[in-house]
XYZ file of C-alpha atoms in Angstrom:
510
model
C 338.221 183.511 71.758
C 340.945 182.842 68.995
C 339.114 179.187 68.697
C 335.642 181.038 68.039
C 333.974 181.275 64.923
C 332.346 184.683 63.330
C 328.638 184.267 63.367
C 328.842 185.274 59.778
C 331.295 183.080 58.351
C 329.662 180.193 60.204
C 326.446 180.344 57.777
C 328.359 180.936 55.257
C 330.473 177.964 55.335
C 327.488 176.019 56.455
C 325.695 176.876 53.570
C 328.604 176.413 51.339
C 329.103 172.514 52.472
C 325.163 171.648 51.781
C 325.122 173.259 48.586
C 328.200 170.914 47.883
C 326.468 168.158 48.861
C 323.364 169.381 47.225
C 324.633 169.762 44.111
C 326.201 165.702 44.799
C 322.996 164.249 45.622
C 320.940 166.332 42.234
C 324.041 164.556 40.351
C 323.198 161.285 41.691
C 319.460 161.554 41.073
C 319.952 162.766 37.993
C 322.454 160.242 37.178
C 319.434 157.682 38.349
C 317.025 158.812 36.413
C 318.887 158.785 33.270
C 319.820 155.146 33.651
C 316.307 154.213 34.738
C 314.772 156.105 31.463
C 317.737 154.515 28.894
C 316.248 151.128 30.578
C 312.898 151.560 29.912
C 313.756 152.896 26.719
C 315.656 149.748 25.990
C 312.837 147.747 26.895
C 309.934 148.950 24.434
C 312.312 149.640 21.714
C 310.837 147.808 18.349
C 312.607 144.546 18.246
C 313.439 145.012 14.273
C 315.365 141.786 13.341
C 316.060 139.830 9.896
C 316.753 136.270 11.829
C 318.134 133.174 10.454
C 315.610 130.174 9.943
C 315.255 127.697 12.778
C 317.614 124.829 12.908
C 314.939 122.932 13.842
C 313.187 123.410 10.335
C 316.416 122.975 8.708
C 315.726 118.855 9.039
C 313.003 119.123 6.737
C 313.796 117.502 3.483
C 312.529 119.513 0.640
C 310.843 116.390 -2.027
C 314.193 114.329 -2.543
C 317.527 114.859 -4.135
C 316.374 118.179 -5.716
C 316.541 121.018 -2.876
C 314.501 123.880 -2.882
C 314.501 124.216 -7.405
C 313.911 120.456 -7.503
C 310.869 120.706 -4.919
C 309.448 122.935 -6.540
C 309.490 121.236 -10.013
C 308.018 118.112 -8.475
C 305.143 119.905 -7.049
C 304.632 121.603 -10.609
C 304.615 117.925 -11.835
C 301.820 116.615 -9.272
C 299.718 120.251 -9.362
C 296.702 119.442 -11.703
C 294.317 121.933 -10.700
C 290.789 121.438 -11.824
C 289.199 125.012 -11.814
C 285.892 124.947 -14.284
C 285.068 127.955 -15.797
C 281.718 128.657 -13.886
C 284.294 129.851 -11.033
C 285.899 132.298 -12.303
C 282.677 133.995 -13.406
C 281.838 133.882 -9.767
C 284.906 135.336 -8.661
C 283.838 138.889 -9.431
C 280.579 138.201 -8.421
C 281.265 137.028 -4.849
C 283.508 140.345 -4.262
C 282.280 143.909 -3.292
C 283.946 147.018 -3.382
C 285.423 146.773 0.084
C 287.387 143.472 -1.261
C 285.663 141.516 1.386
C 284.373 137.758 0.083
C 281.066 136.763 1.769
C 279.578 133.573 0.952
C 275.991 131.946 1.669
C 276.510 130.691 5.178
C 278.699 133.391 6.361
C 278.186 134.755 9.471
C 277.504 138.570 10.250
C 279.665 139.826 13.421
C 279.193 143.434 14.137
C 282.925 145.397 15.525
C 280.685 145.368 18.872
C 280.659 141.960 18.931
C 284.467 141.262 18.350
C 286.519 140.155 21.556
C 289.272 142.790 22.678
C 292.443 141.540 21.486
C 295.278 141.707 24.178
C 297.188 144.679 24.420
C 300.508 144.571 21.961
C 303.700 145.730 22.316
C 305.585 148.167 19.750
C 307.337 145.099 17.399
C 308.699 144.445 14.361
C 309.849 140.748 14.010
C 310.554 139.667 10.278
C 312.009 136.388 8.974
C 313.228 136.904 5.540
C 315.995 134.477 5.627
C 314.210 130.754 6.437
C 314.944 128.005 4.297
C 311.326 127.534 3.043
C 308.951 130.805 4.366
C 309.708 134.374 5.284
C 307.279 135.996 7.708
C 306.616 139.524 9.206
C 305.408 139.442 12.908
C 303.837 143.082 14.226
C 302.384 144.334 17.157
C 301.317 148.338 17.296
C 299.976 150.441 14.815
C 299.703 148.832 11.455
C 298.118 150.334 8.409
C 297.539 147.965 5.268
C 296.921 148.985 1.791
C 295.512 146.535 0.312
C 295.568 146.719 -3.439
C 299.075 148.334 -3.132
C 300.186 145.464 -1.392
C 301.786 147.374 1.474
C 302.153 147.516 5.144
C 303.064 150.409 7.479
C 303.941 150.077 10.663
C 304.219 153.618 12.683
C 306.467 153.347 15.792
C 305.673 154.894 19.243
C 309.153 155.671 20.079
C 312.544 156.894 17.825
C 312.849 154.203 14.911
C 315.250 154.096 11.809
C 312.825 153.388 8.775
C 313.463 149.889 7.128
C 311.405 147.894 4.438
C 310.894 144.126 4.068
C 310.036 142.322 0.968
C 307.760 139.344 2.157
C 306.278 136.775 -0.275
C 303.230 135.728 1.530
C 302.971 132.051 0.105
C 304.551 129.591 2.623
C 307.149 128.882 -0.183
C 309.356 131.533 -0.563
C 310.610 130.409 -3.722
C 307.025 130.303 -5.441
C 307.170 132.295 -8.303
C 303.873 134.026 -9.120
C 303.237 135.454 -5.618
C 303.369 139.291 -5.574
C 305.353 140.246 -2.332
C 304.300 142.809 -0.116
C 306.507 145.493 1.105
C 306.336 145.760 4.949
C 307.880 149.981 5.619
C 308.620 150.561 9.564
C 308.700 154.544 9.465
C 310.899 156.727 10.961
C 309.614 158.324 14.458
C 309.398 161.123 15.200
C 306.879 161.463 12.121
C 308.848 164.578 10.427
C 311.947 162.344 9.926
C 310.325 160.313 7.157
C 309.559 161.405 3.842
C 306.771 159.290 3.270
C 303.639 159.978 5.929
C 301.697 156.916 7.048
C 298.326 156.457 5.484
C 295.215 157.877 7.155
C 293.051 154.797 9.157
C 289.335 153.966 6.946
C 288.717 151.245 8.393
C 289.888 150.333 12.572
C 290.224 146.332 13.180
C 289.708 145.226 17.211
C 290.749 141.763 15.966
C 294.388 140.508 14.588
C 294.691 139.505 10.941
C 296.962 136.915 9.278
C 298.051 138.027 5.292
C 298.370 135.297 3.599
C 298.386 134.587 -0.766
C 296.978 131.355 -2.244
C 297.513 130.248 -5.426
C 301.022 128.855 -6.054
C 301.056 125.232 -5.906
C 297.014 125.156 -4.359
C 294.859 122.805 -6.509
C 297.387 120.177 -5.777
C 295.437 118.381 -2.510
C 298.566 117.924 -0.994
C 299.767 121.502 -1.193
C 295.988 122.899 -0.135
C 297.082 121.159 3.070
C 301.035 121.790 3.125
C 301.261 124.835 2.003
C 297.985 126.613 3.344
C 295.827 124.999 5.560
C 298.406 123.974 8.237
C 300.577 126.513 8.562
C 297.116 129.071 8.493
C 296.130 126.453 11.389
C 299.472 127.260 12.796
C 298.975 130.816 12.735
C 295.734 131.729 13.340
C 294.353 128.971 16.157
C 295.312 131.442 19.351
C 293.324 133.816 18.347
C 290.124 131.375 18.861
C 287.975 132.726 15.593
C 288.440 136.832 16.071
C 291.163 137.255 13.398
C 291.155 138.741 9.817
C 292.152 136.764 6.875
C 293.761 138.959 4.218
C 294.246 137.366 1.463
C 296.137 137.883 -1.647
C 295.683 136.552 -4.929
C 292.625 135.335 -3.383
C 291.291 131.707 -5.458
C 287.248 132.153 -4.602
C 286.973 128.561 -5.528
C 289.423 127.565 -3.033
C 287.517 129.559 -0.479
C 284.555 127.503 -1.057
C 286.420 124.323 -0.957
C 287.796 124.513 2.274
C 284.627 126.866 3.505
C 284.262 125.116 6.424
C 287.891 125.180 7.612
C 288.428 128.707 7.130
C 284.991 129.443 8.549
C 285.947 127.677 12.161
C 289.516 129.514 12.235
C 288.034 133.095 11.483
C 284.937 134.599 12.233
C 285.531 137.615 9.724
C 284.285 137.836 5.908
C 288.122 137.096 4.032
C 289.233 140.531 2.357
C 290.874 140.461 -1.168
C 293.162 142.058 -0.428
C 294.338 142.878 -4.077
C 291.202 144.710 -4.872
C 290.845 146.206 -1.514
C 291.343 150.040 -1.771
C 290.343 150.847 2.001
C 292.973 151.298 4.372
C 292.887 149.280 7.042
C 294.675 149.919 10.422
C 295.704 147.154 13.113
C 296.892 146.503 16.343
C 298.617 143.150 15.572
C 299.048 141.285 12.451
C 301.238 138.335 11.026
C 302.850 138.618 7.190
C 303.146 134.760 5.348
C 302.638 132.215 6.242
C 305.883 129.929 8.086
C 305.700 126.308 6.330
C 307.517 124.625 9.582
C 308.100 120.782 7.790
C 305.842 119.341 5.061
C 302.073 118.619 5.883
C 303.269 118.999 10.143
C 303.446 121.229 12.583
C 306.858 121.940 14.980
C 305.214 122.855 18.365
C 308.177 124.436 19.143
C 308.012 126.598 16.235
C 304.098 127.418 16.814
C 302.887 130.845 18.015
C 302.426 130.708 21.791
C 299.262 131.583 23.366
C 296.854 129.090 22.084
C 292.970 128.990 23.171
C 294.168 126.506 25.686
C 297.614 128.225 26.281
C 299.429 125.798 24.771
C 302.180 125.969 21.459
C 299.550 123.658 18.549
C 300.716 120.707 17.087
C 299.411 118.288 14.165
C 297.909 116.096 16.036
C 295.363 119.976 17.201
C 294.920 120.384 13.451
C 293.656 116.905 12.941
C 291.426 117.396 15.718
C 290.207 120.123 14.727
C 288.945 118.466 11.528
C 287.602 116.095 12.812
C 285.394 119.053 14.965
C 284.757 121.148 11.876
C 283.493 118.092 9.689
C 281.830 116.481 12.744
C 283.778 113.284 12.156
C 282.121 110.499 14.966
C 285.129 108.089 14.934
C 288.134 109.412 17.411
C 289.914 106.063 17.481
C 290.238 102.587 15.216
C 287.917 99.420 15.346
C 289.331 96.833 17.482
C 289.401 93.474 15.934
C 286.777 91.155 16.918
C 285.064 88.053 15.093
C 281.914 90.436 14.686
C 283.677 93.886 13.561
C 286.346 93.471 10.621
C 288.833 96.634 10.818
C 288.034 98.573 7.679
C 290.838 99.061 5.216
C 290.647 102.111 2.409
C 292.931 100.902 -0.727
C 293.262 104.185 -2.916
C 293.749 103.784 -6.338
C 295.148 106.610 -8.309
C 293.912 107.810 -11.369
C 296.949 108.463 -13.480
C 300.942 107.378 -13.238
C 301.785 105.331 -9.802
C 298.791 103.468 -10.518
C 298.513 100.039 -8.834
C 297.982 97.364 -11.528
C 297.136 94.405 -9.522
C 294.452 95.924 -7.328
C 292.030 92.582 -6.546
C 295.067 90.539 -5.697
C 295.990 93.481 -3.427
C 291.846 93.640 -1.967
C 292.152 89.794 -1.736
C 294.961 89.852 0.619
C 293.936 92.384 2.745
C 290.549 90.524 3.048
C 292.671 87.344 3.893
C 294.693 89.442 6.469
C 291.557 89.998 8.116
C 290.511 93.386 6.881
C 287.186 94.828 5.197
C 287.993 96.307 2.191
C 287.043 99.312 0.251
C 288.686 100.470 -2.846
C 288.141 104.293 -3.884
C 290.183 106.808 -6.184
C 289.955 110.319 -4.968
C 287.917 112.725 -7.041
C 289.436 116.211 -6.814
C 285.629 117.786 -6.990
C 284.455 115.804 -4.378
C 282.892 117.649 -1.440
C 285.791 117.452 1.660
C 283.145 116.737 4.576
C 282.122 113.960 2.193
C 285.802 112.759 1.570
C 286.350 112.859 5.313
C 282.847 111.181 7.008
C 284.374 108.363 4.426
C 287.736 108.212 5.357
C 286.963 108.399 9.180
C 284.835 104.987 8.690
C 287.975 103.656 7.837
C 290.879 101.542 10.478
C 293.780 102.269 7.549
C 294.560 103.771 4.364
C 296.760 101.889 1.757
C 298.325 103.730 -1.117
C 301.143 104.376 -3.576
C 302.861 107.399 -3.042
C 300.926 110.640 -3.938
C 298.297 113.257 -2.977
C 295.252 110.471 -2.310
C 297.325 109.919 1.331
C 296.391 113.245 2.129
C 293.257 111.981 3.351
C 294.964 110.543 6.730
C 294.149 113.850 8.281
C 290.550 112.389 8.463
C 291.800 109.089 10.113
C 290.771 108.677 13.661
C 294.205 108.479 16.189
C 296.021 105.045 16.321
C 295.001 104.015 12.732
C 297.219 102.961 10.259
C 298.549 104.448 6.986
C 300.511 101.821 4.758
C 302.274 103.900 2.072
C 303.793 101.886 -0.773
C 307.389 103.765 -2.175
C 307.564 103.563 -5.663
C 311.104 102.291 -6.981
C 313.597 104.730 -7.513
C 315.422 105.413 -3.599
C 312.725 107.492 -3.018
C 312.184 106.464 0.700
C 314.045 109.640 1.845
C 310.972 111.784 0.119
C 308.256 109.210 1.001
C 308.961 109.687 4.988
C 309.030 113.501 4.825
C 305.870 113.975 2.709
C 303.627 111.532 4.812
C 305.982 109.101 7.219
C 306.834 112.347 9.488
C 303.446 113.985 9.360
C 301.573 110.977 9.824
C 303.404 110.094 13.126
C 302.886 113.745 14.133
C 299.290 112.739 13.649
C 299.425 110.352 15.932
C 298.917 107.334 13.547
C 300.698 104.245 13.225
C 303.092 104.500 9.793
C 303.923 101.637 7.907
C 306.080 101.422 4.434
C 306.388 98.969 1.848
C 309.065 99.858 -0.988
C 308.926 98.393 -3.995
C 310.861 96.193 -5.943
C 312.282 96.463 -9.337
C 310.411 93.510 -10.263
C 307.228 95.160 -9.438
C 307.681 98.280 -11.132
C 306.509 99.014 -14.692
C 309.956 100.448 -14.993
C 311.607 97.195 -15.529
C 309.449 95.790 -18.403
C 309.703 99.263 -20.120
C 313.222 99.849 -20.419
C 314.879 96.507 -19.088
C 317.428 95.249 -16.253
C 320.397 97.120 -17.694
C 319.306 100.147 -18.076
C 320.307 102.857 -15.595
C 316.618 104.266 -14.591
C 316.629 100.267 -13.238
C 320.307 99.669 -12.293
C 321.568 102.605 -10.613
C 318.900 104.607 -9.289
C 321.619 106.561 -7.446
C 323.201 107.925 -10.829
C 319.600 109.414 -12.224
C 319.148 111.224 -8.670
C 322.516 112.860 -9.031
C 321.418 113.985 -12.831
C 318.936 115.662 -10.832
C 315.296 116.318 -10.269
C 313.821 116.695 -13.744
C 315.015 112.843 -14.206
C 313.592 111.169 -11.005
C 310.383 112.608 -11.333
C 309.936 111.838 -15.146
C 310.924 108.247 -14.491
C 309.851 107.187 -10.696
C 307.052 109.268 -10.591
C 305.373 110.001 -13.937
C 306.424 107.092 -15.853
C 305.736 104.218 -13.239
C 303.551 102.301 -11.647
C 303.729 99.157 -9.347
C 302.296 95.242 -9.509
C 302.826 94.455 -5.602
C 304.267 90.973 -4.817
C 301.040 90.170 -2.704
C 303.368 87.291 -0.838
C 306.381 90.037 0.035
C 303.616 92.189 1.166
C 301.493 90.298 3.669
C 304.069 90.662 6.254
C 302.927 94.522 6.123
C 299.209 93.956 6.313
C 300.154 91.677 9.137
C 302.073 94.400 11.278
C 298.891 97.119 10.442
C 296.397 94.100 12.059
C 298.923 93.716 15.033
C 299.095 97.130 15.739
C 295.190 97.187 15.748
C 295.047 94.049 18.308
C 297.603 95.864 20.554
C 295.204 98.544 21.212
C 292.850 96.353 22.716
């Protein structure tokens, strides 16, 4: 009896215990569910970063003993751009109100028509801080006024507001290139001042802003500077992506028509006259200049139309696709079929003086020879059918070796390095990329006794006798002297070896 319990006390203290361990197990769900929630959150946060610039473009050399000022003051020195008048009366003729730039052969592609773009994710990725280019990467909702010059990017979830400053030309340090300022609001809405813009106009497809100008005239820079890096860019998204472009060159446009045509099937939009607010889902800011005239796979977007990272040796393929080019690898040498070799000749300073003894030796090395000096009006599909006919390209250091882009894989380019110790310069400007091309690279320096220089000024003085001392004078000085003051009489017997080694590698392909 004394061991018995009260029937009422019994519930009582039966209840009591499973409310304790009621009340344990809400804690522990509850205690779940928060961490479960602060993980999720964690994972769609906007990734908001300012990152430092890839070591790997860090091994780019920027045009010599200069850095970043003196690279830019050597491109100033090559940039000749040859812009008639008629053009820029047809700049405001080939605009409309809605900033977009048609042109003859453009095609019409209705919003129905565009292919849904993969869902994005709620990002902000921006690179101000890369040794050449400084990019915005974003993925969500994106509203772009265009003649404001400003992007607004309206988070899903709780945000801090932050601004970029992005200068969209490839080189940050172009001056002349309005930046745009890239706002991420605050979320929720109420917390920041400034609202986003109402949506005009709703893009399915990505966009890419981008600015020409700069340094574009220079044939060189129309590749280094713009075409490769839009390449770069703009290739995974197989055609369905925007161009925006700022201080938009309509000339330049038409130029390159056919390039810009096969990466985007969309009208460009001026962006500087473009009023209409556009909204997007996912759009890149700048353009990332990885190494000069190359691409750095590694550095490439991911997701191309074949899944894989582009590389240079894509973008020359490419051309050769988009100008219908019929030669994808070089003439083997055979009694009946010469290899053909293209000896440019440049118009103005690093001119070759000796240029039949230079034909004559090619032709006794075995070679067909054709001598041409690049016209900067000349039609590019016409530039490239002619280069493509050609085994190798021979030239003195400059813009004309552009052209190699055109060559068909496992041809030769012979570059010929001015005198001056500017080897360094030579191999990133055309040695690198034309290996990335997946062409054989050959390099002849030249001599003091077969530069102009020596005759000018004599062996004494220092442009001649210590090349080392004018580089560390600086830029302004080795360009004035080794390129805009010289050109070259090749020793035809110190160069045969060369033509030799450009024949053998065309034998070993057999």
């Amino acid at each position: 009896m004394g061991g018995e319990t009260k029937p009422g006390r019994g519930i009582k203290s039966w209840a009591q215990r499973h409310l304790n361990a009621g009340f344990a197990a809400g804690f522990l769900l509850v205690l779940l569910t928060y961490l479960v929630v602060s993980q999720q959150f964690a994972a769609t946060t906007p990734n908001v970063v300012t990152t430092k610039g890839s070591r790997v473009a860090d091994k780019r050399v920027i045009g010599g003993a200069g850095g970043d000022a003196g690279l830019e003051k050597k491109r100033e020195q090559e940039w000749q751009p040859k812009v008639a008048a008629a053009v820029e009366e047809q700049e405001s003729d080939k605009k409309d109100t809605s900033g977009a730039v048609p042109t003859e052969e453009s095609p019409k592609r209705d919003d129905a028509d565009a292919k849904p773009s993969a869902e994005p994710t709620d990002n902000v990725v921006c690179n101000t801080d890369g040794p050449v280019s400084e990019t915005c990467d974003l993925d969500g909702d994106i509203r772009i006024n265009g003649s404001a010059l400003s992007v607004t990017f309206v988070p899903s979830i709780p945000s801090e507001r932050q601004e970029w400053k992005i200068r969209p030309y490839s080189r940050r340090t172009m001056a002349g290139i309005e930046k745009v300022t890239v706002t991420q609001l605050a979320s929720p809405p109420h917390d920041d001042p400034a609202p986003a813009p109402a949506c005009a106009v709703t893009h399915d497809a990505p966009a890419v802003l981008f600015a020409l100008g700069g340094l574009t005239g220079n044939y060189w820079h129309d590749f280094s500077d713009v075409l490769v890096p839009l390449f770069a860019a703009s290739r995974r998204y197989g055609g369905d992506v925007v161009f925006l472009v700022s201080n938009i060159q309509p000339w330049w446009l038409g130029k390159y028509e056919a390039v810009v045509r096969r990466l985007s099937n969309h009208d460009a939009v001026d962006l500087d006259r473009d009023a209409t607010v556009r909204c997007f889902r996912r759009l890149t800011v700048g353009l990332r200049l990885h190494k000069e005239l190359t691409i750095v796979p590694e550095l490439s977007p991911p997701g191309g139309p074949d899944g894989h990272r582009v590389t240079m040796a894509d973008f020359t393929a490419f051309l050769r696709d988009t100008y219908a080019l019929p030669r994808a690898a070089p003439a083997t040498p055979s009694p009946e079929r010469k290899p053909r070799l293209l000896l440019i000749q440049r118009p103005h300073y690093r001119r070759l003086e000796n240029v039949p003894e230079v034909k004559k030796a090619a032709e006794a090395a075995g070679f067909e020879v054709t001598v041409a000096s690049p016209r900067a009006d000349a039609p590019v599909g016409d530039t490239a059918r002619m280069v493509n006919s050609h085994d190798v390209i021979l030239g003195v250091h400059g813009a004309g070796l552009t052209n190699a882009v055109f060559l068909p894989p496992g041809a030769v380019v012979i570059q010929v390095v001015p005198y001056g110790k500017l080897e360094r310069m030579a191999r990133v400007d055309f040695g690198e990329p034309v290996a990335d091309m997946g062409l054989k690279y050959l390099e002849y320096g030249v001599a003091a006794e077969e530069s102009t220089l020596l005759e000018m000024l004599g062996r004494e003085h220092p442009v001649i006798k210590d090349p080392e001392a004018v580089h560390r004078s600086g830029w302004d000085k080795v360009a004035e002297w080794y390129l805009g003051k010289q050109d070259v009489r090749i020793d035809v017997d110190r160069f045969a070896p060369t033509l030799a080694q450009a024949m053998e590698h065309l034998r070993r392909r057999r």
